């Protein structure tokens, strides 16, 4: 046992909104006893339309405050946009293990039979050098088509609040990839935004049979389990969902949060 870690110290998951709940679901499977604080920077949502400098400043600043206040044993940046831009910087300034979320290009490259992979992310994620590096390293000889789909972020936020979503949003995302040269050959789609696995059924329908979807959530959960091996877990109080802005939105989200095991909500002051 690792007696240096307080058993009640939480694992802190961070996203701009509800997307990180797709990662939390896998963390729950791997570590059901782990106390969790889920932080949604809803005051900063969406990250995908912000500049690199805005995202880096926001994420580093918030995680610094959160680490000081909640003393987590580990931080998971459950957001591709924040991770592909700020993971290195956050690791440089915080003395706590930080696990990031990066587009699952490697498993997609292993899975594709046609050699053509689609990647759906935010506008900020798809332009990152980090994605270019993953492509060069793991998808050599394959074709990677990228599409920025901010509408899907809004759709996932609405879905989890029980609000209706125009199905045309999903069709537009599929067309964004299919209409590119070679797009008809796509058989594997990387969901490179943590909001998108929350729309897995809707996306499967518009892409049709024969297309597989991959995301990084299960791999992240395995990594967190590895890094916390030998540590004790003690949940002293119900897990907390923390937001950076108050509003009606917290009330409408309560059922989805409770389903994710987040029984308490709060606003970061
Ligand atoms: N969930 C975030 C991601 O994985 C981004 C959503 C946003 O645009 O804020 O990229």
CSV table of C-alpha atoms and ligand atoms in Angstrom, one decimal:
chain,number,residue,atom,x,y,z
A,1,UNK,CA,0.0,0.0,0.0
A,2,UNK,CA,1.1,3.6,-0.7
A,3,UNK,CA,0.6,5.2,2.7
A,4,UNK,CA,1.8,8.6,1.5
A,5,UNK,CA,-1.6,9.3,-0.3
A,6,UNK,CA,-4.6,10.4,1.8
A,7,UNK,CA,-7.3,7.8,1.1
A,8,UNK,CA,-9.9,10.5,0.8
A,9,UNK,CA,-7.8,12.5,-1.8
A,10,UNK,CA,-9.9,12.7,-4.9
A,11,UNK,CA,-9.2,12.1,-8.5
A,12,UNK,CA,-10.0,15.3,-10.2
A,13,UNK,CA,-11.4,15.2,-13.8
A,14,UNK,CA,-11.5,18.5,-15.7
A,15,UNK,CA,-13.4,19.5,-18.9
A,16,UNK,CA,-15.1,22.6,-20.3
A,17,UNK,CA,-18.5,20.9,-19.9
A,18,UNK,CA,-20.1,17.5,-19.7
A,19,UNK,CA,-17.7,15.8,-22.1
A,20,UNK,CA,-15.5,14.5,-19.4
A,21,UNK,CA,-18.4,12.4,-18.1
A,22,UNK,CA,-17.6,10.0,-21.0
A,23,UNK,CA,-14.1,9.6,-19.4
A,24,UNK,CA,-15.6,9.4,-15.9
A,25,UNK,CA,-17.7,6.4,-16.9
A,26,UNK,CA,-14.6,4.4,-17.7
A,27,UNK,CA,-12.8,5.6,-14.6
A,28,UNK,CA,-15.8,4.4,-12.5
A,29,UNK,CA,-15.5,0.9,-14.1
A,30,UNK,CA,-11.8,0.7,-13.4
A,31,UNK,CA,-11.9,2.3,-9.9
A,32,UNK,CA,-15.4,2.3,-8.4
A,33,UNK,CA,-14.2,3.2,-4.9
A,34,UNK,CA,-12.2,6.3,-6.0
A,35,UNK,CA,-13.5,9.6,-4.7
A,36,UNK,CA,-14.0,12.0,-7.6
A,37,UNK,CA,-14.3,15.7,-8.1
A,38,UNK,CA,-15.6,16.5,-11.6
A,39,UNK,CA,-14.9,20.1,-12.7
A,40,UNK,CA,-16.7,21.7,-15.7
A,41,UNK,CA,-15.4,25.1,-16.8
A,42,UNK,CA,-18.9,26.0,-18.1
A,43,UNK,CA,-17.9,29.7,-17.9
A,44,UNK,CA,-15.3,29.0,-20.5
A,45,UNK,CA,-17.3,26.6,-22.7
A,46,UNK,CA,-16.7,26.1,-25.6
A,47,UNK,CA,-12.9,25.8,-25.7
A,48,UNK,CA,-12.9,24.8,-29.3
A,49,UNK,CA,-13.5,28.3,-30.6
A,50,UNK,CA,-10.9,29.9,-28.4
A,51,UNK,CA,-7.2,30.7,-29.2
A,52,UNK,CA,-4.4,28.5,-27.9
A,53,UNK,CA,-3.3,31.3,-25.6
A,54,UNK,CA,-6.8,31.7,-24.1
A,55,UNK,CA,-7.1,28.0,-23.5
A,56,UNK,CA,-3.6,27.6,-22.0
A,57,UNK,CA,-4.1,30.5,-19.6
A,58,UNK,CA,-7.5,29.4,-18.5
A,59,UNK,CA,-6.6,25.7,-18.0
A,60,UNK,CA,-3.3,26.4,-16.2
A,61,UNK,CA,-4.9,29.0,-14.0
A,62,UNK,CA,-7.9,26.9,-13.0
A,63,UNK,CA,-6.0,23.7,-12.5
A,64,UNK,CA,-3.6,25.6,-10.3
A,65,UNK,CA,-6.4,26.9,-8.1
A,66,UNK,CA,-8.2,23.5,-8.0
A,67,UNK,CA,-5.0,21.6,-7.1
A,68,UNK,CA,-4.4,24.0,-4.2
A,69,UNK,CA,-7.9,23.8,-2.9
A,70,UNK,CA,-8.8,20.1,-3.3
A,71,UNK,CA,-5.3,18.5,-3.1
A,72,UNK,CA,-6.2,15.8,-5.7
A,73,UNK,CA,-4.0,12.6,-5.9
A,74,UNK,CA,-4.2,12.9,-9.7
A,75,UNK,CA,-5.7,15.2,-12.3
A,76,UNK,CA,-7.2,14.0,-15.5
A,77,UNK,CA,-7.7,16.6,-18.2
A,78,UNK,CA,-10.7,14.9,-19.7
A,79,UNK,CA,-10.7,17.2,-22.7
A,80,UNK,CA,-8.8,16.8,-26.0
A,81,UNK,CA,-8.7,20.5,-26.7
A,82,UNK,CA,-7.2,21.4,-23.4
A,83,UNK,CA,-4.8,18.4,-23.4
A,84,UNK,CA,-3.5,18.9,-27.0
A,85,UNK,CA,-2.7,22.6,-26.1
A,86,UNK,CA,-1.8,22.7,-22.4
A,87,UNK,CA,-0.9,19.3,-21.1
A,88,UNK,CA,2.9,20.0,-21.1
A,89,UNK,CA,2.4,23.4,-19.4
A,90,UNK,CA,0.1,22.0,-16.7
A,91,UNK,CA,2.6,19.2,-16.0
A,92,UNK,CA,5.4,21.8,-15.7
A,93,UNK,CA,3.6,23.8,-13.1
A,94,UNK,CA,1.8,21.3,-10.9
A,95,UNK,CA,3.3,18.8,-8.5
A,96,UNK,CA,0.6,16.2,-9.1
A,97,UNK,CA,0.4,13.5,-11.7
A,98,UNK,CA,-1.6,14.7,-14.7
A,99,UNK,CA,-3.2,12.4,-17.3
A,100,UNK,CA,-4.3,13.9,-20.6
A,101,UNK,CA,-6.7,13.0,-23.3
A,102,UNK,CA,-5.2,12.7,-26.8
A,103,UNK,CA,-6.9,11.8,-30.0
A,104,UNK,CA,-7.0,8.0,-30.4
A,105,UNK,CA,-5.2,7.9,-33.7
A,106,UNK,CA,-3.0,5.0,-32.8
A,107,UNK,CA,-5.9,2.5,-32.1
A,108,UNK,CA,-7.8,3.8,-35.1
A,109,UNK,CA,-4.8,3.1,-37.4
A,110,UNK,CA,-4.6,-0.4,-36.0
A,111,UNK,CA,-8.3,-0.9,-36.7
A,112,UNK,CA,-8.9,0.5,-40.1
A,113,UNK,CA,-9.2,-1.9,-43.0
A,114,UNK,CA,-9.6,0.7,-45.8
A,115,UNK,CA,-6.7,2.8,-44.5
A,116,UNK,CA,-9.0,5.9,-44.3
A,117,UNK,CA,-9.7,7.3,-40.9
A,118,UNK,CA,-12.0,10.2,-40.0
A,119,UNK,CA,-11.3,12.4,-37.0
A,120,UNK,CA,-14.0,14.6,-35.4
A,121,UNK,CA,-12.8,17.1,-32.9
A,122,UNK,CA,-13.2,20.8,-32.0
A,123,UNK,CA,-11.8,23.4,-34.4
A,124,UNK,CA,-8.9,24.1,-32.0
A,125,UNK,CA,-8.0,20.4,-31.6
A,126,UNK,CA,-7.9,19.5,-35.3
A,127,UNK,CA,-5.3,22.2,-36.1
A,128,UNK,CA,-2.9,21.2,-33.3
A,129,UNK,CA,0.7,20.2,-34.1
A,130,UNK,CA,0.1,17.5,-31.5
A,131,UNK,CA,-2.4,15.8,-33.9
A,132,UNK,CA,0.1,16.2,-36.8
A,133,UNK,CA,2.7,14.4,-34.7
A,134,UNK,CA,0.2,11.5,-33.8
A,135,UNK,CA,-0.6,11.2,-37.5
A,136,UNK,CA,3.0,11.1,-38.5
A,137,UNK,CA,3.9,8.6,-35.8
A,138,UNK,CA,1.0,6.2,-35.9
A,139,UNK,CA,-0.9,6.7,-39.2
A,140,UNK,CA,1.9,6.6,-41.7
A,141,UNK,CA,0.6,5.3,-45.0
A,142,UNK,CA,-3.0,5.9,-44.0
A,143,UNK,CA,-5.3,8.8,-44.9
A,144,UNK,CA,-6.5,10.9,-41.9
A,145,UNK,CA,-9.4,13.3,-42.7
A,146,UNK,CA,-10.2,15.8,-40.0
A,147,UNK,CA,-13.4,17.8,-39.4
A,148,UNK,CA,-14.1,20.4,-36.7
A,149,UNK,CA,-17.6,19.9,-35.3
A,150,UNK,CA,-18.4,22.5,-32.6
A,151,UNK,CA,-22.1,21.8,-33.1
A,152,UNK,CA,-21.6,18.4,-31.6
A,153,UNK,CA,-20.3,19.9,-28.4
A,154,UNK,CA,-23.5,21.9,-28.1
A,155,UNK,CA,-25.6,18.8,-29.0
A,156,UNK,CA,-24.0,16.8,-26.2
A,157,UNK,CA,-24.6,19.6,-23.7
A,158,UNK,CA,-28.2,19.7,-24.8
A,159,UNK,CA,-28.7,16.0,-24.8
A,160,UNK,CA,-27.5,15.6,-21.2
A,161,UNK,CA,-29.9,18.4,-20.1
A,162,UNK,CA,-32.8,16.4,-21.8
A,163,UNK,CA,-33.2,19.1,-24.4
A,164,UNK,CA,-34.0,18.4,-28.1
A,165,UNK,CA,-31.3,18.4,-30.7
A,166,UNK,CA,-31.9,18.9,-34.5
A,167,UNK,CA,-30.7,15.6,-36.1
A,168,UNK,CA,-29.3,17.6,-39.0
A,169,UNK,CA,-26.4,18.4,-36.6
A,170,UNK,CA,-25.3,14.8,-36.8
A,171,UNK,CA,-25.8,14.5,-40.5
A,172,UNK,CA,-23.7,17.7,-41.0
A,173,UNK,CA,-20.8,16.2,-39.0
A,174,UNK,CA,-20.9,13.0,-41.1
A,175,UNK,CA,-21.0,15.0,-44.3
A,176,UNK,CA,-18.0,17.1,-43.1
A,177,UNK,CA,-15.9,13.9,-43.3
A,178,UNK,CA,-17.7,12.0,-46.1
A,179,UNK,CA,-17.6,15.0,-48.5
A,180,UNK,CA,-13.8,15.3,-48.4
A,181,UNK,CA,-11.8,13.5,-51.1
A,182,UNK,CA,-11.6,9.9,-50.2
A,183,UNK,CA,-14.3,10.3,-47.4
A,184,UNK,CA,-16.4,7.5,-48.7
A,185,UNK,CA,-13.7,5.1,-47.7
A,186,UNK,CA,-13.8,6.0,-44.0
A,187,UNK,CA,-14.4,2.9,-41.9
A,188,UNK,CA,-13.0,4.2,-38.6
A,189,UNK,CA,-13.8,7.5,-36.9
A,190,UNK,CA,-11.8,8.9,-34.0
A,191,UNK,CA,-14.0,10.8,-31.6
A,192,UNK,CA,-11.3,13.4,-30.6
A,193,UNK,CA,-13.5,15.4,-28.3
A,194,UNK,CA,-14.8,13.9,-25.0
A,195,UNK,CA,-18.2,15.3,-25.7
A,196,UNK,CA,-18.7,13.0,-28.8
A,197,UNK,CA,-18.8,9.5,-27.2
A,198,UNK,CA,-21.9,10.9,-25.4
A,199,UNK,CA,-23.5,10.9,-28.9
A,200,UNK,CA,-22.3,7.5,-30.0
A,201,UNK,CA,-25.8,6.2,-31.0
A,202,UNK,CA,-26.6,9.3,-33.0
A,203,UNK,CA,-23.3,9.3,-34.8
A,204,UNK,CA,-23.5,5.5,-35.5
A,205,UNK,CA,-26.8,6.1,-37.2
A,206,UNK,CA,-25.6,8.8,-39.5
A,207,UNK,CA,-22.4,7.1,-40.5
A,208,UNK,CA,-24.2,3.9,-41.1
A,209,UNK,CA,-23.0,0.3,-40.7
A,210,UNK,CA,-19.4,-0.6,-41.2
A,211,UNK,CA,-18.0,2.4,-39.4
A,212,UNK,CA,-16.2,1.9,-36.1
A,213,UNK,CA,-15.7,4.6,-33.5
A,214,UNK,CA,-12.7,4.9,-31.2
A,215,UNK,CA,-12.0,7.2,-28.3
A,216,UNK,CA,-9.4,7.4,-25.6
A,217,UNK,CA,-11.6,6.9,-22.5
A,218,UNK,CA,-10.8,3.3,-21.6
A,219,UNK,CA,-7.1,3.9,-22.1
A,220,UNK,CA,-7.2,6.9,-19.8
A,221,UNK,CA,-8.9,4.9,-17.1
A,222,UNK,CA,-6.3,2.1,-17.4
A,223,UNK,CA,-3.6,4.8,-17.1
A,224,UNK,CA,-5.2,6.3,-14.0
A,225,UNK,CA,-5.6,2.8,-12.5
A,226,UNK,CA,-1.9,2.1,-13.1
A,227,UNK,CA,-0.8,5.4,-11.6
A,228,UNK,CA,-2.9,4.9,-8.5
A,229,UNK,CA,-1.9,1.3,-8.0
A,230,UNK,CA,-1.4,0.4,-4.3
A,231,UNK,CA,-3.3,3.5,-3.1
A,232,UNK,CA,-6.2,3.3,-0.7
A,233,UNK,CA,-9.6,4.9,-1.6
A,234,UNK,CA,-12.1,6.2,0.9
A,235,UNK,CA,-15.1,8.2,-0.2
A,236,UNK,CA,-16.0,10.3,2.9
A,237,UNK,CA,-18.8,12.3,1.2
A,238,UNK,CA,-20.7,12.0,-2.0
A,239,UNK,CA,-18.7,12.9,-5.1
A,240,UNK,CA,-18.9,16.5,-6.3
A,241,UNK,CA,-19.5,18.2,-9.6
A,242,UNK,CA,-18.1,21.6,-9.6
A,243,UNK,CA,-18.8,24.4,-12.1
A,244,UNK,CA,-17.2,27.7,-12.8
A,245,UNK,CA,-20.5,29.5,-13.4
A,246,UNK,CA,-23.9,29.2,-11.7
A,247,UNK,CA,-27.2,29.2,-13.6
A,248,UNK,CA,-30.3,27.2,-14.6
A,249,UNK,CA,-27.9,24.8,-16.3
A,250,UNK,CA,-27.0,23.1,-13.0
A,251,UNK,CA,-30.6,22.2,-12.2
A,252,UNK,CA,-31.3,20.7,-15.6
A,253,UNK,CA,-28.1,18.7,-15.5
A,254,UNK,CA,-28.7,17.2,-12.1
A,255,UNK,CA,-30.2,13.8,-13.4
A,256,UNK,CA,-27.2,13.2,-15.7
A,257,UNK,CA,-24.8,14.1,-13.0
A,258,UNK,CA,-26.5,11.8,-10.5
A,259,UNK,CA,-26.4,9.0,-13.1
A,260,UNK,CA,-22.6,9.6,-13.2
A,261,UNK,CA,-22.4,9.2,-9.4
A,262,UNK,CA,-22.0,13.0,-8.8
A,263,UNK,CA,-24.5,13.6,-6.1
A,264,UNK,CA,-23.3,17.0,-5.0
A,265,UNK,CA,-22.9,20.1,-7.1
A,266,UNK,CA,-21.1,23.4,-6.3
A,267,UNK,CA,-19.7,26.5,-7.9
A,268,UNK,CA,-16.1,27.4,-7.7
A,269,UNK,CA,-15.7,30.8,-6.0
B,1,LIG,N1,-14.7,18.3,-24.4
B,1,LIG,C1,-13.7,19.1,-25.1
B,1,LIG,C2,-12.8,18.3,-25.9
B,1,LIG,O1,-12.6,17.1,-25.6
B,1,LIG,C3,-14.1,20.3,-25.9
B,1,LIG,C4,-15.4,21.0,-25.9
B,1,LIG,C5,-15.3,22.5,-26.1
B,1,LIG,O2,-15.2,23.0,-27.2
B,1,LIG,O3,-15.3,23.2,-25.0
B,1,LIG,O4,-12.1,18.7,-26.8
